[in-house]
Amino acid sequence: MANSFPSTPRTANGKTDIEILPGARRSDSDEATFAQSDRPYTHKDSSSDEHAYAFYAEHGPPIDNFNNQKRLEDDYAHHNKLWWSRVRHYIRDPAAEFFGTFIMIVFGDGSVAQVLLSSSPNLDKANQNKGEYQSISWGWGIGVMLGVYVAGCAGGHLNPAVTFCNCLYRGFPWRKLPIYACAQVAGCFCGAAVIYGNYKSAINVYEGSPDRRTVPGYSETATAGVFCTYPQPFLEKKGQFFSEIIGSAVLIFVIFALKDDNNLGAGNMVPLALFFLIFGIGATLGWETGYAINLARDFGPRLFTYFVGYGHEVWSAGNYYFWIPMVAPFIGGTFGGFLYDVFVFTGKSPVNTPWLGLKRILRPDIAAVREEMLGKPKDADKSKSGREKVENLEFVCRTIENLLLNSSTDAGQSLNIGFLAKYFSQEDVNQEAFLCRSSLFERARPEASSGPLPRTENERQMSAKLHCLYGVPIECHGRTRSGWTYPHACSKVYDLRNYTDATLWGPFREDGSQRVDWERLEAIMVILGHNIQNFSNRAKGGVKPIWSNPFQGAYPKSFKNPLRKTDETSHVKEVSSSLEAQDPFGVTGTWFRVVCFLDYHELHAYNFSTPDPPPGVPRPALDTVEAIRLIIMNIRVTKVEPPGEDDHQSYPVVHFRGSSRSMHASWDPNANSTIRGASLCGV
């Protein structure tokens, strides 16, 4: 495969990167231009060409926690042997929603309790009137804001209607809707219980007796309104329903706007924006019905009041008003989300499909419905999808290079990197189709594996290149030991027949073209990843694996040298700006070097104790234990010279020197020494 830009392997800053060195970068935009113009979900604006959405412009939940998900999974991987860590891994999202709604009710119902109960004429004047109506709006606004912060890892929905609309319009898994709804109702129930326990004495004073508990419409000293909503007496059923629908529609419409990255959006300020949203709804639409706009916020506390003695009136009050806050938020929220997607939103939504999404209802795809409800397709569908995907290997490889080339330098903010990481990390079919098609996986592949292998050497090189760019070694193909890639990677790397003048004694093709042999690099990456993981396990977490974030270091300017020391005692002194400016190879810095090697006798026996296989036939798999050295190198540029006659005339010759220190083998003279040399382009 002809490379679209030169590439060179490099070990640096705690990671062996495949550093991409583009000849010219078109822009700093994080949008990627696809080679095919018929890709779905494209748009045009006045300032750019046609771009394809590399990631949903709206991520769904009010808090977008995608960038933290991989880090959380890595954290879990380090302590998944603890029983509570395994339990928490599965209950974390509903638990976060539980405590988020709990905090919301504590602040919301607490503000209502303080305003209402402090107005009791039975209190001393000094203790009366500790708030007014706007205090309630403040309390609910702050409660929602803090609740979203608490439940941000789960999306910060706090409302079954919000979860429902995210499932309907933003691809949130339907299977999570009942779990979230139950957690939200339970959180509100417990929050009401805490407020009741805190204000029980004040409720006794306001009601006039410890044994008296009354509901609005049945008593002038009713306190049930502290916990759930009741309509104004003059409001008819139509007015009650309309008021809740309007409030819910405004809620979802604005939430979708706050999370629309193709609109102005609120970014990390979404919780604060939600504070103003709830405050505004309460200040403008809240008087008539109490602006429940949330099944959990109303039903959970209402159920609690029924259990503590407020009687059946909690259900019959307001001409059986209780069911309206349970139904109207879903209708109003659906309408608000539909309005926003029809007139404003340009990202992935059912509304932006044929017939405004009605085709999915009138002519449903049963397989798609099963996948959406269960979260994964059946095995037959998965294997079929893999066969179809692998046919597009060349296009996918070209597109991923384009996405990486146009990624922003900050991986935490790059939509392209986030999309690619999610595309490969959460989809086994995609890994199988595109990353596991080299000869390395062909040797490790079980006989019953599904899907065709690439037909040509060019396709195998493309798959290996994608695996190298992905950067997280895939060490096991299948569930059995026979599917391990490590022994076959050792066979490729330690077969001395692969190192000749034609390959420049390195990871280059055997045809003498000096093109990168991506399958060789893939094998090296697997070996290094395997040994670093083993070293980390022996060190009991003292040294963490350095390959955990997909595509890290595989896009322009993503590698940054660590801060250099400037004091006189530093091992690496700051070079002059003029000298550093002439360093095109980025030599100066602190580098992390990983060295793996076989014992000499084992290497000799593997290569020379038996007759060589025929040309093109690999040696048998080598399942062994290698030695490893983790080395820190401090290097500085000492001199920059013009290129010689045999050097590339576009780059200077950079001389350097420094020190090499092993992190764990101070006795090894090969790892602990001073170093010096010259860096030549192409050598």
XYZ file of C-alpha atoms in Angstrom:
683
model
C 0.000 0.000 0.000
C 1.365 3.402 -0.904
C 1.690 5.509 2.215
C -0.082 8.846 2.149
C 2.556 10.270 4.457
C 5.912 9.031 5.766
C 5.895 7.192 9.050
C 8.570 6.102 11.449
C 8.456 4.089 14.684
C 9.446 5.946 17.829
C 9.598 5.184 21.547
C 8.877 8.258 23.588
C 7.336 9.655 26.749
C 6.038 6.424 28.158
C 4.732 4.999 24.896
C 6.061 3.475 21.737
C 4.260 5.616 19.173
C 3.820 5.402 15.451
C 4.455 9.064 14.831
C 2.576 10.493 11.872
C 4.524 13.198 10.057
C 2.244 14.815 7.481
C 3.812 16.877 4.756
C 1.245 19.607 5.167
C -1.763 20.000 7.373
C -4.809 21.607 5.796
C -6.343 23.168 8.892
C -6.828 22.809 12.629
C -10.445 21.829 12.108
C -11.591 18.690 13.859
C -13.978 17.844 11.037
C -12.768 15.243 8.558
C -13.437 15.287 4.843
C -14.426 11.828 3.627
C -13.342 10.520 0.258
C -16.883 9.474 -0.578
C -19.524 12.160 -0.892
C -22.506 9.946 -0.180
C -21.748 9.342 3.480
C -24.783 9.781 5.775
C -25.411 12.721 8.056
C -23.526 15.385 6.155
C -24.143 19.100 6.081
C -22.807 22.251 4.508
C -22.268 25.654 5.997
C -20.909 28.935 4.769
C -17.421 28.430 6.121
C -16.520 24.879 5.165
C -16.844 22.225 2.504
C -19.055 19.225 2.928
C -18.076 17.391 6.080
C -19.215 14.105 7.524
C -20.166 13.845 11.157
C -17.349 11.886 12.764
C -19.268 11.918 16.024
C -22.831 12.782 16.952
C -23.176 16.544 17.191
C -25.388 15.861 20.210
C -24.159 13.200 22.585
C -27.478 12.474 24.272
C -27.350 12.915 28.027
C -26.937 16.359 29.621
C -23.408 15.478 30.681
C -21.109 14.120 27.975
C -18.762 11.767 29.786
C -17.416 9.902 26.743
C -13.886 11.293 27.113
C -13.679 9.908 30.643
C -15.107 6.483 29.837
C -11.871 4.897 28.676
C -9.997 6.192 31.726
C -12.723 4.785 33.999
C -12.473 1.408 32.283
C -8.704 1.442 32.751
C -9.124 2.285 36.445
C -11.557 -0.596 36.815
C -9.123 -2.965 35.110
C -6.512 -2.239 37.806
C -8.753 -3.191 40.727
C -11.360 -5.534 39.226
C -10.274 -8.322 41.568
C -11.927 -6.528 44.485
C -15.473 -7.822 44.921
C -16.957 -4.394 45.561
C -15.249 -2.969 42.496
C -16.923 -5.625 40.380
C -20.300 -4.880 41.959
C -19.864 -1.120 41.551
C -18.893 -1.593 37.914
C -22.425 -2.857 37.194
C -24.489 -0.630 39.511
C -22.560 2.615 39.045
C -24.933 4.257 36.572
C -28.216 3.562 38.389
C -26.543 4.377 41.713
C -25.402 7.723 40.326
C -28.953 8.474 39.130
C -30.277 7.448 42.550
C -28.021 9.837 44.436
C -28.471 12.569 41.833
C -32.250 12.567 42.306
C -31.748 12.230 46.050
C -29.732 15.459 46.095
C -32.300 17.151 43.837
C -35.160 16.343 46.242
C -33.182 17.315 49.335
C -32.621 20.797 47.940
C -35.967 21.114 46.147
C -38.341 19.752 48.780
C -36.147 21.297 51.458
C -36.706 24.774 50.006
C -40.480 24.191 49.850
C -40.508 22.934 53.422
C -38.601 25.953 54.720
C -40.816 28.467 52.900
C -44.130 26.805 53.816
C -43.469 25.648 57.365
C -41.803 28.907 58.441
C -45.024 30.744 57.531
C -46.914 29.031 60.365
C -48.669 31.525 62.703
C -47.905 29.102 65.558
C -44.223 30.135 65.435
C -42.565 33.120 67.062
C -42.340 36.099 64.740
C -38.538 35.840 64.782
C -38.810 32.351 63.255
C -41.461 33.134 60.656
C -41.232 33.720 56.911
C -37.802 32.251 56.146
C -38.309 32.448 52.424
C -40.690 33.294 49.600
C -41.813 31.795 46.289
C -38.564 32.630 44.494
C -36.679 30.764 47.219
C -38.356 27.609 45.929
C -37.154 28.324 42.387
C -33.642 28.816 43.755
C -33.813 25.558 45.710
C -34.990 23.479 42.760
C -32.513 25.085 40.380
C -29.593 24.417 42.708
C -30.864 20.893 43.426
C -30.969 19.994 39.735
C -27.561 21.531 39.079
C -25.865 19.628 41.907
C -27.792 16.464 41.097
C -26.467 16.557 37.533
C -22.928 16.912 38.881
C -23.459 13.864 41.099
C -24.994 11.742 38.321
C -22.834 13.069 35.501
C -21.070 9.744 34.982
C -24.449 8.175 34.144
C -25.670 11.070 32.020
C -27.247 13.161 34.767
C -30.802 12.550 33.536
C -32.588 12.744 36.950
C -35.880 12.416 35.084
C -37.475 9.397 33.345
C -38.793 11.726 30.628
C -35.244 12.915 29.881
C -34.056 9.315 29.685
C -37.000 8.441 27.438
C -36.281 11.314 25.032
C -32.602 10.391 24.884
C -33.621 6.841 23.965
C -36.059 8.118 21.363
C -33.905 10.771 19.703
C -30.281 10.266 20.725
C -29.644 6.537 20.643
C -29.531 5.953 24.415
C -30.083 2.190 25.034
C -33.747 1.399 25.601
C -32.830 -1.434 27.931
C -31.530 1.138 30.426
C -34.798 3.082 30.596
C -36.554 0.917 33.247
C -33.368 0.654 35.326
C -32.825 4.405 35.283
C -36.506 5.132 35.988
C -36.566 2.837 39.020
C -33.354 4.346 40.391
C -34.686 7.874 39.897
C -37.984 7.122 41.645
C -36.159 5.423 44.532
C -33.799 8.379 44.915
C -36.697 10.820 45.097
C -38.510 8.569 47.584
C -35.480 8.500 49.895
C -34.858 12.222 49.483
C -38.429 12.933 50.605
C -37.914 10.623 53.593
C -34.868 12.636 54.682
C -36.717 15.946 54.358
C -39.656 14.541 56.309
C -37.374 13.370 59.096
C -35.608 16.720 59.220
C -38.792 18.825 59.295
C -41.078 16.462 61.214
C -41.256 18.721 64.268
C -42.018 21.768 62.122
C -44.712 19.761 60.298
C -46.296 18.905 63.668
C -46.385 22.586 64.575
C -47.801 23.659 61.215
C -50.453 20.920 61.134
C -51.319 21.547 64.800
C -50.843 17.961 65.967
C -48.293 15.138 65.660
C -51.124 12.852 64.515
C -52.458 15.183 61.818
C -51.271 14.896 58.205
C -53.365 16.635 55.531
C -53.359 17.256 51.790
C -53.995 20.546 49.886
C -57.685 20.930 49.080
C -58.684 19.177 52.289
C -57.119 21.464 54.895
C -55.818 25.008 55.265
C -52.731 23.688 57.082
C -51.879 20.940 54.598
C -48.211 19.939 54.367
C -48.323 17.247 51.663
C -47.419 19.960 49.144
C -43.931 20.043 50.652
C -43.157 16.725 48.984
C -45.158 16.526 45.743
C -47.181 18.822 43.525
C -50.858 19.747 43.714
C -52.717 22.011 41.260
C -54.440 25.289 42.056
C -58.143 24.760 42.912
C -59.374 26.809 39.945
C -57.438 24.774 37.383
C -59.427 22.336 35.258
C -58.074 19.007 34.049
C -57.231 20.442 30.611
C -55.328 23.301 32.227
C -53.434 20.926 34.497
C -52.400 18.747 31.585
C -51.473 21.659 29.332
C -49.344 23.329 32.030
C -47.250 20.181 32.570
C -46.876 19.533 28.844
C -45.623 23.064 28.194
C -43.099 22.909 31.037
C -41.813 19.490 29.922
C -41.556 20.554 26.273
C -39.505 23.609 27.205
C -37.280 21.444 29.424
C -36.349 18.917 26.711
C -36.145 21.517 23.941
C -33.587 23.565 25.870
C -31.639 20.505 27.087
C -31.198 19.374 23.489
C -30.030 22.876 22.574
C -27.529 22.956 25.449
C -26.002 19.678 24.271
C -25.988 20.424 20.531
C -22.325 20.843 19.589
C -23.337 22.089 16.178
C -25.258 24.899 17.855
C -23.793 27.275 20.414
C -23.997 24.574 23.098
C -23.070 24.877 26.764
C -20.173 22.405 26.969
C -19.048 21.872 30.554
C -21.396 24.629 31.686
C -24.476 22.449 31.129
C -25.200 21.969 34.888
C -25.097 25.739 35.465
C -27.298 26.300 32.416
C -29.764 23.755 33.811
C -29.903 25.760 37.024
C -31.115 28.797 35.080
C -33.495 26.622 33.049
C -35.216 25.137 36.117
C -35.213 28.501 37.868
C -36.848 30.081 34.811
C -39.500 27.381 34.453
C -40.368 27.737 38.125
C -40.499 31.521 37.929
C -42.716 31.592 34.817
C -44.646 28.319 34.515
C -44.608 26.864 38.013
C -47.415 28.474 39.979
C -50.437 26.610 38.597
C -49.300 22.997 39.052
C -45.969 23.217 40.898
C -43.977 22.332 37.717
C -43.312 18.668 38.501
C -42.271 17.965 34.838
C -40.748 14.771 36.213
C -42.423 11.464 37.063
C -39.770 10.521 39.626
C -39.776 13.920 41.355
C -43.547 13.709 41.928
C -44.406 10.018 42.211
C -41.556 9.017 44.552
C -42.331 11.625 47.256
C -46.113 11.150 46.753
C -45.714 7.442 47.424
C -43.718 8.265 50.534
C -46.413 10.596 51.880
C -48.989 7.846 51.394
C -46.893 5.478 53.499
C -46.370 7.945 56.391
C -50.037 8.691 56.945
C -51.266 11.368 54.535
C -53.931 8.950 53.365
C -55.576 8.164 50.059
C -56.134 11.867 49.481
C -52.631 12.092 48.010
C -54.118 10.259 45.008
C -57.592 11.811 44.857
C -56.634 15.463 45.427
C -57.134 17.812 42.475
C -59.669 15.438 40.906
C -57.095 12.636 40.799
C -54.339 14.890 39.552
C -51.575 12.398 40.498
C -51.450 10.719 37.074
C -50.825 13.940 35.137
C -47.192 14.443 36.335
C -46.640 10.784 35.450
C -47.843 11.054 31.833
C -47.563 14.678 30.697
C -43.728 14.924 30.954
C -43.317 12.107 28.424
C -45.750 13.707 25.969
C -44.378 17.219 26.435
C -40.766 16.045 26.319
C -41.359 14.044 23.144
C -42.981 17.082 21.521
C -40.161 19.424 22.618
C -37.472 17.056 21.341
C -39.338 16.633 18.043
C -39.551 20.392 17.540
C -35.844 20.864 18.160
C -34.773 18.045 15.844
C -37.129 19.113 13.059
C -36.159 22.790 12.968
C -32.658 23.025 14.489
C -30.763 19.755 14.925
C -28.705 18.453 12.003
C -27.035 15.441 13.629
C -28.078 11.819 13.903
C -31.725 11.577 14.929
C -34.754 9.548 13.808
C -36.233 12.834 12.636
C -33.371 13.161 10.144
C -34.304 9.887 8.447
C -36.900 9.152 5.733
C -40.430 10.270 6.552
C -39.242 12.158 9.674
C -38.607 8.849 11.358
C -42.048 7.397 10.694
C -40.552 4.811 8.334
C -38.881 3.140 11.310
C -42.305 2.781 12.933
C -44.333 1.785 9.872
C -41.632 -0.466 8.377
C -39.416 -1.579 11.276
C -36.206 -3.517 10.773
C -36.639 -6.449 13.148
C -32.890 -7.102 13.388
C -32.252 -3.425 14.131
C -34.982 -3.381 16.787
C -33.517 -6.491 18.435
C -30.021 -4.957 18.404
C -31.316 -1.691 19.858
C -33.287 -3.387 22.618
C -30.713 -6.040 23.547
C -27.624 -3.949 22.892
C -25.986 -6.427 20.487
C -26.961 -8.401 17.390
C -27.195 -12.146 17.207
C -24.065 -14.032 16.253
C -25.369 -14.646 12.736
C -25.915 -10.934 12.195
C -22.511 -10.141 13.676
C -20.625 -12.512 11.368
C -22.553 -11.219 8.373
C -21.736 -7.659 9.373
C -18.049 -8.580 9.694
C -17.962 -10.052 6.199
C -19.580 -6.965 4.788
C -17.272 -4.630 6.678
C -14.008 -6.243 5.593
C -14.867 -5.529 1.981
C -14.440 -1.830 2.817
C -10.989 -2.223 4.381
C -9.236 0.072 1.917
C -11.811 2.827 2.308
C -11.769 2.522 6.109
C -7.959 2.706 6.203
C -7.964 5.821 4.014
C -10.739 7.427 6.060
C -9.039 6.758 9.401
C -5.805 8.299 8.121
C -7.857 11.325 7.072
C -9.521 11.554 10.482
C -6.168 11.321 12.269
C -4.592 13.855 9.935
C -7.343 16.369 10.720
C -7.617 15.698 14.465
C -7.082 18.489 16.935
C -3.913 18.235 18.998
C -5.843 17.772 22.268
C -7.033 14.168 22.403
C -9.418 14.978 25.258
C -11.277 17.464 23.053
C -10.903 15.806 19.643
C -14.178 14.545 18.244
C -12.309 12.503 15.645
C -10.241 10.624 18.237
C -13.289 10.130 20.453
C -15.257 8.710 17.544
C -12.471 6.350 16.432
C -11.824 5.136 19.976
C -15.506 4.373 20.478
C -15.822 2.811 17.027
C -13.106 0.234 17.719
C -13.134 -0.103 21.513
C -16.855 -0.830 21.878
C -17.442 -2.765 18.655
C -15.883 -6.246 18.472
C -17.158 -6.572 14.906
C -15.079 -3.588 13.825
C -11.931 -4.910 15.481
C -12.489 -8.294 13.857
C -13.128 -6.795 10.424
C -10.366 -4.196 10.244
C -7.683 -4.707 12.936
C -7.352 -8.500 12.906
C -6.746 -9.271 9.234
C -2.961 -9.480 9.057
C -0.940 -12.686 8.746
C -0.312 -12.518 12.501
C -4.010 -13.119 13.185
C -4.231 -15.547 10.271
C -1.807 -17.818 12.122
C -3.572 -17.305 15.473
C -7.056 -17.566 14.011
C -9.127 -20.595 15.066
C -10.213 -22.779 12.185
C -13.873 -21.972 12.772
C -13.359 -18.212 12.733
C -15.945 -16.275 10.778
C -15.278 -13.860 7.988
C -12.824 -13.952 5.096
C -9.155 -13.124 5.382
C -7.712 -10.319 3.254
C -6.899 -11.665 -0.160
C -3.688 -9.780 -0.836
C -0.494 -8.730 0.907
C -1.592 -5.134 0.462
C -4.776 -5.740 2.477
C -2.858 -7.521 5.234
C -0.493 -4.544 5.441
C -3.447 -2.158 5.666
C -4.982 -4.130 8.528
C -1.646 -4.238 10.384
C -1.254 -0.488 9.875
C -4.699 0.163 11.368
C -3.770 -2.032 14.343
C -0.547 -0.040 14.837
C -2.387 3.272 14.596
C -4.991 1.963 17.055
C -2.056 1.488 19.409
C -3.625 -0.953 21.894
C -2.175 -4.439 21.245
C -4.780 -7.138 20.659
C -3.070 -10.145 22.212
C -5.818 -12.740 22.051
C -7.917 -13.771 19.076
C -10.737 -15.855 20.441
C -11.124 -17.355 23.902
C -8.575 -20.179 23.765
C -4.833 -20.162 24.232
C -4.395 -21.215 20.609
C -5.701 -17.794 19.623
C -2.904 -15.863 21.349
C -0.999 -13.621 18.994
C 2.118 -13.274 21.171
C 3.870 -16.568 20.204
C 3.359 -15.825 16.521
C 4.601 -12.257 16.984
C 7.776 -13.643 18.599
C 8.187 -15.966 15.631
C 8.118 -13.023 13.238
C 10.359 -10.710 15.255
C 13.042 -13.240 16.284
C 13.324 -14.950 12.895
C 16.728 -13.630 11.764
C 15.898 -14.364 8.122
C 13.759 -11.219 8.160
C 16.765 -8.923 8.662
C 18.764 -8.382 5.474
C 20.186 -5.593 3.368
C 16.887 -5.499 1.475
C 14.976 -4.746 4.691
C 17.681 -2.299 5.856
C 18.015 -4.623 8.875
C 14.790 -3.146 10.227
C 10.994 -3.134 9.857
C 10.879 -2.567 6.109
C 9.544 -4.576 3.173
C 11.717 -7.289 1.654
C 11.366 -5.871 -1.870
C 13.954 -3.164 -1.169
C 11.412 -0.359 -1.618
C 12.120 0.949 1.906
C 8.374 0.958 2.586
C 7.334 0.251 6.164
C 6.491 -3.377 6.913
C 3.425 -2.787 9.064
C 3.070 -6.473 9.878
C 6.554 -6.434 11.415
C 5.694 -3.323 13.401
C 2.450 -4.936 14.515
C 4.372 -7.951 15.832
C 6.808 -5.651 17.672
C 3.893 -3.765 19.247
C 2.271 -6.998 20.441
C 5.546 -8.186 22.003
C 6.202 -4.895 23.772
C 2.623 -4.713 25.040
C 2.761 -8.287 26.318
C 6.014 -7.757 28.216
C 5.006 -4.383 29.655
C 1.761 -5.913 30.928
C 3.669 -8.796 32.529
C 6.117 -6.365 34.118
C 3.209 -4.303 35.460
C 1.621 -7.428 36.951
C 4.896 -8.401 38.653
C 5.295 -4.858 39.973
C 1.736 -5.040 41.379
C 0.728 -1.801 39.720
C 3.965 0.030 40.446
C 4.455 0.466 36.710
C 1.226 0.925 34.784
C 0.786 -0.288 31.198
C 1.552 2.524 28.800
C -0.763 1.401 26.000
C -4.310 2.052 27.101
C -5.707 4.965 25.071
C -6.550 4.154 21.449
C -4.830 6.252 18.763
C -2.664 8.089 21.304
C 0.309 9.576 19.518
C -0.952 8.576 16.053
C -1.973 12.032 14.833
C -0.023 15.226 14.093
C 1.355 17.201 17.037
C -0.103 14.734 19.536
C 3.361 14.018 20.961
C 4.591 16.689 23.346
C 7.984 16.656 25.023
C 7.750 16.844 28.806
C 8.693 20.103 30.472
C 12.453 20.462 30.528
C 14.265 21.413 33.685
C 16.006 24.755 33.700
C 18.038 24.609 36.879
C 21.798 24.132 36.810
C 21.639 20.698 38.478
C 19.394 19.225 35.800
C 20.712 16.284 33.795
C 19.124 17.806 30.698
C 19.946 21.488 30.251
C 17.812 23.742 28.125
C 19.248 24.102 24.660
C 19.324 27.479 23.005
C 16.250 28.430 21.015
C 18.245 28.745 17.794
C 19.704 25.248 18.194
C 16.373 23.687 19.120
C 14.682 25.356 16.157
C 17.023 23.429 13.834
C 16.142 20.067 15.417
C 13.618 18.572 12.961
C 13.652 15.165 14.638
C 12.629 16.286 18.140
C 15.688 14.685 19.698
C 15.907 16.823 22.836
C 13.838 15.558 25.757
C 13.235 12.778 28.249
C 12.431 9.489 26.574
C 10.983 6.212 27.825
C 12.639 3.247 26.106
C 11.365 -0.317 26.313
C 13.760 -3.137 25.378
C 12.735 -6.805 25.120
C 15.151 -9.546 24.124
C 15.814 -13.280 24.143
C 18.702 -15.007 25.815
C 21.511 -15.466 23.251
C 21.457 -19.260 23.478
C 17.687 -19.378 23.020
C 17.864 -17.008 20.041
C 20.633 -19.108 18.467
C 18.794 -22.370 19.066
C 15.569 -20.988 17.589
C 17.282 -19.924 14.362
C 19.998 -22.515 13.805
C 19.153 -25.766 15.595
C 16.760 -26.924 12.872
C 16.737 -26.524 9.086
C 15.230 -23.311 7.806
C 11.655 -23.500 6.535
C 11.108 -22.756 2.836
C 11.163 -19.050 1.842
C 7.946 -17.311 2.793
C 7.088 -19.918 5.438
C 7.407 -18.609 9.024
C 9.177 -20.475 11.779
C 7.029 -22.225 14.408
C 5.340 -20.147 17.079
C 7.720 -19.165 19.883
C 6.060 -19.167 23.302
C 8.829 -17.986 25.588
C 9.713 -15.616 28.394
C 11.756 -12.591 27.369
C 13.899 -10.239 29.392
C 12.758 -6.614 29.594
C 14.443 -3.308 30.391
C 12.585 -0.085 31.115
C 14.999 2.757 30.438
C 14.838 6.525 30.864
C 16.988 8.498 28.406
C 17.798 12.189 28.795
C 19.048 13.607 25.513
C 20.105 17.055 24.342
C 21.279 18.409 21.025
C 24.954 19.364 20.952
C 25.513 20.372 17.342
C 23.614 20.827 14.103
C 25.488 20.474 10.792
C 24.491 20.803 7.144
C 23.773 17.479 5.388
C 26.661 15.621 3.785
C 26.819 14.272 0.264
C 25.183 10.965 1.204
C 22.533 12.562 3.451
C 19.082 13.834 2.638
C 19.630 17.403 1.512
C 16.427 18.723 3.075
C 17.465 17.948 6.661
C 20.539 18.728 8.748
C 22.635 16.254 10.714
C 21.783 16.545 14.411
C 24.378 15.444 16.968
C 23.214 14.579 20.461
C 24.419 13.183 23.757
C 22.909 12.292 27.106
C 22.445 9.528 29.641
C 20.590 6.223 29.841
C 19.328 4.845 33.164
C 17.385 1.654 33.837
C 14.340 1.956 36.085
C 14.865 -1.449 37.673
C 18.223 -2.975 36.619
C 20.957 -0.705 37.978
C 23.511 -3.505 37.543
C 23.137 -3.709 33.758
C 25.907 -1.678 32.034
C 24.076 -1.826 28.717
C 21.101 0.022 30.189
C 23.061 2.435 32.375
C 25.523 4.519 30.443
C 26.214 7.765 28.669
C 25.138 7.941 25.055
C 25.967 10.037 22.043
C 25.280 9.902 18.342
C 23.903 11.646 15.282
C 20.426 11.627 13.784
C 20.222 11.415 9.991
C 17.045 11.606 7.945
C 16.257 8.235 6.406
C 18.880 6.371 8.445
